[in-house]
PDB file of N, CA, C and O in Angstrom:
ATOM      1  N   TYR A1015     106.747 102.032 101.645  1.00  0.00           N
ATOM      2  CA  TYR A1015     105.322 101.355 102.523  1.00  0.00           C
ATOM      3  C   TYR A1015     105.323 102.164 103.549  1.00  0.00           C
ATOM      4  O   TYR A1015     106.300 102.135 104.748  1.00  0.00           O
ATOM      5  N   LYS A1016     104.248 102.419 104.395  1.00  0.00           N
ATOM      6  CA  LYS A1016     103.873 102.738 105.739  1.00  0.00           C
ATOM      7  C   LYS A1016     103.786 101.577 106.571  1.00  0.00           C
ATOM      8  O   LYS A1016     103.215 100.449 105.795  1.00  0.00           O
ATOM      9  N   ARG A1017     104.024 101.190 107.523  1.00  0.00           N
ATOM     10  CA  ARG A1017     104.201 100.378 108.465  1.00  0.00           C
ATOM     11  C   ARG A1017     103.336 100.128 109.742  1.00  0.00           C
ATOM     12  O   ARG A1017     102.914 101.213 110.604  1.00  0.00           O
ATOM     13  N   GLN A1018     102.416  99.190 110.426  1.00  0.00           N
ATOM     14  CA  GLN A1018     102.007  98.669 111.725  1.00  0.00           C
ATOM     15  C   GLN A1018     102.691  97.510 112.040  1.00  0.00           C
ATOM     16  O   GLN A1018     102.757  96.810 111.450  1.00  0.00           O
ATOM     17  N   TYR A1019     102.860  97.914 113.473  1.00  0.00           N
ATOM     18  CA  TYR A1019     103.108  96.604 113.817  1.00  0.00           C
ATOM     19  C   TYR A1019     102.165  96.219 115.411  1.00  0.00           C
ATOM     20  O   TYR A1019     101.866  96.984 116.123  1.00  0.00           O
ATOM     21  N   VAL A1020     101.752  94.779 115.367  1.00  0.00           N
ATOM     22  CA  VAL A1020     101.019  94.626 116.790  1.00  0.00           C
ATOM     23  C   VAL A1020     101.959  93.627 117.377  1.00  0.00           C
ATOM     24  O   VAL A1020     102.029  92.294 116.810  1.00  0.00           O
ATOM     25  N   CYS A1021     102.399  93.822 118.589  1.00  0.00           N
ATOM     26  CA  CYS A1021     102.737  92.794 119.453  1.00  0.00           C
ATOM     27  C   CYS A1021     101.723  92.150 119.978  1.00  0.00           C
ATOM     28  O   CYS A1021     100.996  92.628 120.935  1.00  0.00           O
ATOM     29  N   ALA A1022     102.089  90.767 120.524  1.00  0.00           N
ATOM     30  CA  ALA A1022     101.300  89.893 121.251  1.00  0.00           C
ATOM     31  C   ALA A1022     102.402  88.933 122.174  1.00  0.00           C
ATOM     32  O   ALA A1022     103.325  88.305 121.573  1.00  0.00           O
ATOM     33  N   ILE A1023     102.087  88.003 122.862  1.00  0.00           N
ATOM     34  CA  ILE A1023     102.529  86.887 123.275  1.00  0.00           C
ATOM     35  C   ILE A1023     101.610  85.969 123.109  1.00  0.00           C
ATOM     36  O   ILE A1023     100.170  86.182 123.963  1.00  0.00           O
ATOM     37  N   ASN A1024     102.076  84.813 122.408  1.00  0.00           N
ATOM     38  CA  ASN A1024     100.706  83.869 122.235  1.00  0.00           C
ATOM     39  C   ASN A1024     100.648  82.620 123.284  1.00  0.00           C
ATOM     40  O   ASN A1024     101.262  82.921 124.669  1.00  0.00           O
ATOM     41  N   HIS A1025      99.808  81.487 123.201  1.00  0.00           N
ATOM     42  CA  HIS A1025      99.864  80.709 124.209  1.00  0.00           C
ATOM     43  C   HIS A1025     100.498  79.988 124.534  1.00  0.00           C
ATOM     44  O   HIS A1025     100.383  79.468 125.989  1.00  0.00           O
ATOM     45  N   LYS A1026     101.772  79.814 123.847  1.00  0.00           N
ATOM     46  CA  LYS A1026     102.866  78.808 124.569  1.00  0.00           C
ATOM     47  C   LYS A1026     103.840  80.295 125.319  1.00  0.00           C
ATOM     48  O   LYS A1026     105.211  79.768 125.576  1.00  0.00           O
ATOM     49  N   GLY A1027     103.583  81.363 125.350  1.00  0.00           N
ATOM     50  CA  GLY A1027     104.696  82.283 125.852  1.00  0.00           C
ATOM     51  C   GLY A1027     105.274  82.709 124.976  1.00  0.00           C
ATOM     52  O   GLY A1027     106.505  83.425 125.154  1.00  0.00           O
ATOM     53  N   GLU A1028     105.139  82.764 123.442  1.00  0.00           N
ATOM     54  CA  GLU A1028     106.221  83.437 122.575  1.00  0.00           C
ATOM     55  C   GLU A1028     105.988  84.851 122.282  1.00  0.00           C
ATOM     56  O   GLU A1028     104.876  84.753 122.075  1.00  0.00           O
ATOM     57  N   LYS A1029     107.131  85.509 121.549  1.00  0.00           N
ATOM     58  CA  LYS A1029     106.826  86.849 121.405  1.00  0.00           C
ATOM     59  C   LYS A1029     106.679  86.987 120.030  1.00  0.00           C
ATOM     60  O   LYS A1029     107.188  86.663 119.034  1.00  0.00           O
ATOM     61  N   ILE A1030     105.562  87.314 119.386  1.00  0.00           N
ATOM     62  CA  ILE A1030     104.837  87.789 118.350  1.00  0.00           C
ATOM     63  C   ILE A1030     104.769  88.732 117.795  1.00  0.00           C
ATOM     64  O   ILE A1030     103.950  89.774 118.306  1.00  0.00           O
ATOM     65  N   ILE A1031     104.874  89.309 116.741  1.00  0.00           N
ATOM     66  CA  ILE A1031     104.846  90.738 115.797  1.00  0.00           C
ATOM     67  C   ILE A1031     104.024  90.773 114.627  1.00  0.00           C
ATOM     68  O   ILE A1031     104.655  89.788 113.456  1.00  0.00           O
ATOM     69  N   TRP A1032     103.126  91.086 114.555  1.00  0.00           N
ATOM     70  CA  TRP A1032     102.369  91.136 113.147  1.00  0.00           C
ATOM     71  C   TRP A1032     102.977  92.330 112.185  1.00  0.00           C
ATOM     72  O   TRP A1032     102.570  93.346 113.007  1.00  0.00           O
ATOM     73  N   VAL A1033     103.233  92.243 111.255  1.00  0.00           N
ATOM     74  CA  VAL A1033     103.744  93.634 110.550  1.00  0.00           C
ATOM     75  C   VAL A1033     102.631  93.663 109.597  1.00  0.00           C
ATOM     76  O   VAL A1033     102.170  92.504 108.442  1.00  0.00           O
ATOM     77  N   ASN A1034     102.270  94.874 109.346  1.00  0.00           N
ATOM     78  CA  ASN A1034     101.103  95.249 108.309  1.00  0.00           C
ATOM     79  C   ASN A1034     101.891  96.468 107.656  1.00  0.00           C
ATOM     80  O   ASN A1034     102.109  97.498 107.981  1.00  0.00           O
ATOM     81  N   CYS A1035     101.801  96.046 106.088  1.00  0.00           N
ATOM     82  CA  CYS A1035     102.445  96.972 105.440  1.00  0.00           C
ATOM     83  C   CYS A1035     101.687  97.643 104.031  1.00  0.00           C
ATOM     84  O   CYS A1035     101.057  96.676 103.694  1.00  0.00           O
ATOM     85  N   PHE A1036     101.371  98.693 103.617  1.00  0.00           N
ATOM     86  CA  PHE A1036     100.539  99.320 102.852  1.00  0.00           C
ATOM     87  C   PHE A1036     100.957 100.615 102.406  1.00  0.00           C
ATOM     88  O   PHE A1036     101.998 101.462 102.962  1.00  0.00           O
ATOM     89  N   CYS A1037     100.651 101.250 101.098  1.00  0.00           N
ATOM     90  CA  CYS A1037     100.961 102.407 100.537  1.00  0.00           C
ATOM     91  C   CYS A1037      99.841 103.360 100.910  1.00  0.00           C
ATOM     92  O   CYS A1037     100.626 104.618 101.069  1.00  0.00           O
ATOM     93  N   ASN A1038      98.792 102.882 100.747  1.00  0.00           N
ATOM     94  CA  ASN A1038      97.528 104.066 101.133  1.00  0.00           C
ATOM     95  C   ASN A1038      96.754 103.919 102.053  1.00  0.00           C
ATOM     96  O   ASN A1038      96.502 102.331 102.469  1.00  0.00           O
ATOM     97  N   SER A1039      96.636 104.650 103.170  1.00  0.00           N
ATOM     98  CA  SER A1039      95.837 103.895 104.391  1.00  0.00           C
ATOM     99  C   SER A1039      94.308 104.671 104.223  1.00  0.00           C
ATOM    100  O   SER A1039      93.212 104.305 104.723  1.00  0.00           O
ATOM    101  N   ASN A1040      93.837 105.095 102.786  1.00  0.00           N
ATOM    102  CA  ASN A1040      92.126 105.280 102.094  1.00  0.00           C
ATOM    103  C   ASN A1040      91.634 105.963 103.323  1.00  0.00           C
ATOM    104  O   ASN A1040      90.698 105.783 103.537  1.00  0.00           O
ATOM    105  N   GLY A1041      92.482 107.118 103.773  1.00  0.00           N
ATOM    106  CA  GLY A1041      92.065 108.399 104.787  1.00  0.00           C
ATOM    107  C   GLY A1041      91.652 107.902 105.912  1.00  0.00           C
ATOM    108  O   GLY A1041      91.145 108.178 107.338  1.00  0.00           O
ATOM    109  N   LYS A1042      92.291 106.496 106.535  1.00  0.00           N
ATOM    110  CA  LYS A1042      92.342 106.369 107.612  1.00  0.00           C
ATOM    111  C   LYS A1042      93.760 106.596 108.729  1.00  0.00           C
ATOM    112  O   LYS A1042      94.618 106.797 108.245  1.00  0.00           O
ATOM    113  N   ASN A1043      93.582 106.446 110.086  1.00  0.00           N
ATOM    114  CA  ASN A1043      94.233 107.300 110.504  1.00  0.00           C
ATOM    115  C   ASN A1043      95.240 105.641 110.848  1.00  0.00           C
ATOM    116  O   ASN A1043      94.900 105.203 112.035  1.00  0.00           O
ATOM    117  N   PRO A1044      96.378 105.585 110.579  1.00  0.00           N
ATOM    118  CA  PRO A1044      97.117 104.267 111.007  1.00  0.00           C
ATOM    119  C   PRO A1044      97.906 104.255 112.161  1.00  0.00           C
ATOM    120  O   PRO A1044      98.073 103.158 112.939  1.00  0.00           O
ATOM    121  N   LYS A1045      97.735 105.351 113.127  1.00  0.00           N
ATOM    122  CA  LYS A1045      97.860 105.367 114.325  1.00  0.00           C
ATOM    123  C   LYS A1045      97.080 105.093 115.242  1.00  0.00           C
ATOM    124  O   LYS A1045      96.948 104.576 116.479  1.00  0.00           O
ATOM    125  N   LYS A1046      95.755 104.876 114.870  1.00  0.00           N
ATOM    126  CA  LYS A1046      94.329 104.449 115.922  1.00  0.00           C
ATOM    127  C   LYS A1046      93.765 103.522 114.869  1.00  0.00           C
ATOM    128  O   LYS A1046      92.837 102.823 116.278  1.00  0.00           O
ATOM    129  N   GLN A1047      93.980 103.257 113.948  1.00  0.00           N
ATOM    130  CA  GLN A1047      93.093 101.962 113.507  1.00  0.00           C
ATOM    131  C   GLN A1047      94.452 101.134 112.479  1.00  0.00           C
ATOM    132  O   GLN A1047      95.199 101.190 111.722  1.00  0.00           O
ATOM    133  N   ILE A1048      93.577  99.817 112.347  1.00  0.00           N
ATOM    134  CA  ILE A1048      94.396  98.929 111.771  1.00  0.00           C
ATOM    135  C   ILE A1048      93.978  98.977 110.204  1.00  0.00           C
ATOM    136  O   ILE A1048      92.711  99.121 110.150  1.00  0.00           O
ATOM    137  N   ILE A1049      95.055  98.750 109.524  1.00  0.00           N
ATOM    138  CA  ILE A1049      94.159  99.231 107.820  1.00  0.00           C
ATOM    139  C   ILE A1049      94.226  97.924 107.503  1.00  0.00           C
ATOM    140  O   ILE A1049      95.039  97.023 107.585  1.00  0.00           O
ATOM    141  N   SER A1050      93.080  97.484 107.101  1.00  0.00           N
ATOM    142  CA  SER A1050      93.067  96.354 106.349  1.00  0.00           C
ATOM    143  C   SER A1050      92.248  96.408 104.709  1.00  0.00           C
ATOM    144  O   SER A1050      91.872  97.801 104.488  1.00  0.00           O
ATOM    145  N   VAL A1051      92.796  95.836 103.972  1.00  0.00           N
ATOM    146  CA  VAL A1051      92.382  95.884 102.222  1.00  0.00           C
ATOM    147  C   VAL A1051      91.578  94.657 101.691  1.00  0.00           C
ATOM    148  O   VAL A1051      91.969  93.742 102.675  1.00  0.00           O
ATOM    149  N   ASN A1052      91.028  95.035 100.974  1.00  0.00           N
ATOM    150  CA  ASN A1052      90.603  93.669 100.098  1.00  0.00           C
ATOM    151  C   ASN A1052      91.090  93.592  98.607  1.00  0.00           C
ATOM    152  O   ASN A1052      91.184  94.770  97.965  1.00  0.00           O
ATOM    153  N   ASP A1053      91.890  93.031  98.491  1.00  0.00           N
ATOM    154  CA  ASP A1053      93.172  92.754  97.595  1.00  0.00           C
ATOM    155  C   ASP A1053      94.176  93.536  97.909  1.00  0.00           C
ATOM    156  O   ASP A1053      95.319  92.984  97.992  1.00  0.00           O
ATOM    157  N   GLY A1054      94.240  94.643  97.690  1.00  0.00           N
ATOM    158  CA  GLY A1054      95.861  95.355  97.837  1.00  0.00           C
ATOM    159  C   GLY A1054      96.112  95.758  96.994  1.00  0.00           C
ATOM    160  O   GLY A1054      97.123  96.647  96.886  1.00  0.00           O
ATOM    161  N   GLY A1055      95.863  95.144  96.000  1.00  0.00           N
ATOM    162  CA  GLY A1055      96.965  95.386  94.464  1.00  0.00           C
ATOM    163  C   GLY A1055      98.383  95.298  94.889  1.00  0.00           C
ATOM    164  O   GLY A1055      98.878  93.983  95.402  1.00  0.00           O
ATOM    165  N   ASN A1056      98.957  96.146  94.400  1.00  0.00           N
ATOM    166  CA  ASN A1056     100.727  95.934  94.457  1.00  0.00           C
ATOM    167  C   ASN A1056     101.072  96.316  95.511  1.00  0.00           C
ATOM    168  O   ASN A1056     102.486  97.025  96.064  1.00  0.00           O
ATOM    169  N   CYS A1057     100.303  96.923  96.424  1.00  0.00           N
ATOM    170  CA  CYS A1057     100.555  97.918  97.727  1.00  0.00           C
ATOM    171  C   CYS A1057     100.303  97.310  99.012  1.00  0.00           C
ATOM    172  O   CYS A1057      99.817  98.251 100.213  1.00  0.00           O
ATOM    173  N   PHE A1058     100.487  96.158  99.129  1.00  0.00           N
ATOM    174  CA  PHE A1058     100.001  95.280 100.494  1.00  0.00           C
ATOM    175  C   PHE A1058     100.847  94.301 100.857  1.00  0.00           C
ATOM    176  O   PHE A1058     100.825  93.358  99.923  1.00  0.00           O
ATOM    177  N   PHE A1059     101.508  93.979 102.105  1.00  0.00           N
ATOM    178  CA  PHE A1059     101.924  93.062 102.544  1.00  0.00           C
ATOM    179  C   PHE A1059     101.992  92.491 103.707  1.00  0.00           C
ATOM    180  O   PHE A1059     101.716  93.969 104.461  1.00  0.00           O
ATOM    181  N   GLY A1060     101.638  91.357 104.555  1.00  0.00           N
ATOM    182  CA  GLY A1060     101.917  91.343 105.827  1.00  0.00           C
ATOM    183  C   GLY A1060     102.593  90.333 106.043  1.00  0.00           C
ATOM    184  O   GLY A1060     102.771  89.125 105.334  1.00  0.00           O
ATOM    185  N   LEU A1061     103.510  90.003 107.681  1.00  0.00           N
ATOM    186  CA  LEU A1061     103.554  88.615 107.843  1.00  0.00           C
ATOM    187  C   LEU A1061     103.770  88.459 109.288  1.00  0.00           C
ATOM    188  O   LEU A1061     103.281  89.871 109.945  1.00  0.00           O
ATOM    189  N   TYR A1062     103.880  87.399 110.083  1.00  0.00           N
ATOM    190  CA  TYR A1062     103.854  87.363 111.397  1.00  0.00           C
ATOM    191  C   TYR A1062     105.606  86.856 111.892  1.00  0.00           C
ATOM    192  O   TYR A1062     106.027  86.278 111.187  1.00  0.00           O
ATOM    193  N   ILE A1063     106.107  87.438 112.848  1.00  0.00           N
ATOM    194  CA  ILE A1063     107.222  87.138 113.341  1.00  0.00           C
ATOM    195  C   ILE A1063     107.233  86.664 114.633  1.00  0.00           C
ATOM    196  O   ILE A1063     106.731  87.195 115.365  1.00  0.00           O
ATOM    197  N   ASN A1064     108.223  85.639 114.788  1.00  0.00           N
ATOM    198  CA  ASN A1064     107.907  84.825 116.017  1.00  0.00           C
ATOM    199  C   ASN A1064     109.384  85.481 116.572  1.00  0.00           C
ATOM    200  O   ASN A1064     110.436  84.742 116.182  1.00  0.00           O
ATOM    201  N   LEU A1065     109.239  86.013 117.205  1.00  0.00           N
ATOM    202  CA  LEU A1065     110.867  86.829 118.170  1.00  0.00           C
ATOM    203  C   LEU A1065     111.493  85.600 118.900  1.00  0.00           C
ATOM    204  O   LEU A1065     113.200  85.373 119.130  1.00  0.00           O
ATOM    205  N   THR A1066     110.578  84.734 119.516  1.00  0.00           N
ATOM    206  CA  THR A1066     111.247  83.939 120.673  1.00  0.00           C
ATOM    207  C   THR A1066     112.115  82.717 119.659  1.00  0.00           C
ATOM    208  O   THR A1066     112.980  82.412 119.964  1.00  0.00           O
ATOM    209  N   ASN A1067     111.507  82.347 118.738  1.00  0.00           N
ATOM    210  CA  ASN A1067     111.932  81.041 117.821  1.00  0.00           C
ATOM    211  C   ASN A1067     112.719  81.530 116.356  1.00  0.00           C
ATOM    212  O   ASN A1067     113.097  80.904 115.972  1.00  0.00           O
ATOM    213  N   GLU A1068     112.659  83.107 116.371  1.00  0.00           N
ATOM    214  CA  GLU A1068     113.645  83.640 115.425  1.00  0.00           C
ATOM    215  C   GLU A1068     112.832  83.044 113.808  1.00  0.00           C
ATOM    216  O   GLU A1068     113.822  82.733 113.141  1.00  0.00           O
ATOM    217  N   THR A1069     111.673  83.159 113.800  1.00  0.00           N
ATOM    218  CA  THR A1069     110.986  82.716 112.505  1.00  0.00           C
ATOM    219  C   THR A1069     109.894  83.478 111.986  1.00  0.00           C
ATOM    220  O   THR A1069     109.786  84.295 112.512  1.00  0.00           O
ATOM    221  N   TYR A1070     109.278  83.196 110.652  1.00  0.00           N
ATOM    222  CA  TYR A1070     108.494  84.225 110.373  1.00  0.00           C
ATOM    223  C   TYR A1070     107.216  83.154 109.571  1.00  0.00           C
ATOM    224  O   TYR A1070     107.713  82.066 109.382  1.00  0.00           O
ATOM    225  N   TYR A1071     106.426  83.589 109.598  1.00  0.00           N
ATOM    226  CA  TYR A1071     105.029  82.745 108.948  1.00  0.00           C
ATOM    227  C   TYR A1071     103.664  83.554 108.463  1.00  0.00           C
ATOM    228  O   TYR A1071     103.928  84.997 108.717  1.00  0.00           O
ATOM    229  N   ASP A1072     103.248  83.014 107.451  1.00  0.00           N
ATOM    230  CA  ASP A1072     102.131  83.782 106.982  1.00  0.00           C
ATOM    231  C   ASP A1072     102.504  85.120 106.187  1.00  0.00           C
ATOM    232  O   ASP A1072     101.720  86.176 106.250  1.00  0.00           O
ATOM    233  N   PHE A1073     103.191  84.623 105.794  1.00  0.00           N
ATOM    234  CA  PHE A1073     103.545  86.112 104.653  1.00  0.00           C
ATOM    235  C   PHE A1073     102.786  86.130 103.387  1.00  0.00           C
ATOM    236  O   PHE A1073     102.746  84.795 102.532  1.00  0.00           O
ATOM    237  N   ILE A1074     101.951  86.960 103.327  1.00  0.00           N
ATOM    238  CA  ILE A1074     100.804  87.709 102.466  1.00  0.00           C
ATOM    239  C   ILE A1074     101.169  88.695 101.955  1.00  0.00           C
ATOM    240  O   ILE A1074     101.582  89.722 102.089  1.00  0.00           O
ATOM    241  N   ILE A1075     100.788  88.419 100.203  1.00  0.00           N
ATOM    242  CA  ILE A1075     101.559  89.766  99.411  1.00  0.00           C
ATOM    243  C   ILE A1075      99.881  89.809  98.940  1.00  0.00           C
ATOM    244  O   ILE A1075      99.170  89.100  98.094  1.00  0.00           O
ATOM    245  N   ASN A1076      99.658  91.418  99.069  1.00  0.00           N
ATOM    246  CA  ASN A1076      98.207  91.278  98.418  1.00  0.00           C
ATOM    247  C   ASN A1076      97.270  91.230  99.362  1.00  0.00           C
ATOM    248  O   ASN A1076      97.702  90.809 100.647  1.00  0.00           O
ATOM    249  N   GLY A1077      96.087  90.474  98.943  1.00  0.00           N
ATOM    250  CA  GLY A1077      95.130  90.166  99.990  1.00  0.00           C
ATOM    251  C   GLY A1077      94.097  89.691  99.378  1.00  0.00           C
ATOM    252  O   GLY A1077      94.370  89.293  98.055  1.00  0.00           O
ATOM    253  N   ASP A1078      92.817  88.987  99.934  1.00  0.00           N
ATOM    254  CA  ASP A1078      91.835  88.405  99.585  1.00  0.00           C
ATOM    255  C   ASP A1078      90.850  89.575  98.959  1.00  0.00           C
ATOM    256  O   ASP A1078      90.546  90.185  99.312  1.00  0.00           O
ATOM    257  N   ALA A1079      90.884  89.327  97.541  1.00  0.00           N
ATOM    258  CA  ALA A1079      89.603  89.687  96.922  1.00  0.00           C
ATOM    259  C   ALA A1079      88.061  89.313  96.774  1.00  0.00           C
ATOM    260  O   ALA A1079      87.804  88.598  97.559  1.00  0.00           O
TER     261      ALA A1079
END
């Protein structure tokens, strides 16, 4: 899988990382664009990691068709 990481601090001051994983970027440059898919088949998943609380949430396999 190729991966993208987006880091942020939420309104509570917690450190959050969005992890976006995919096999094919469909001609887009993952270093310059967020890769989004419709459905994604067996080649897409993502999740959010809260570094402050040491938890994860919204683990999504594939996407919305």
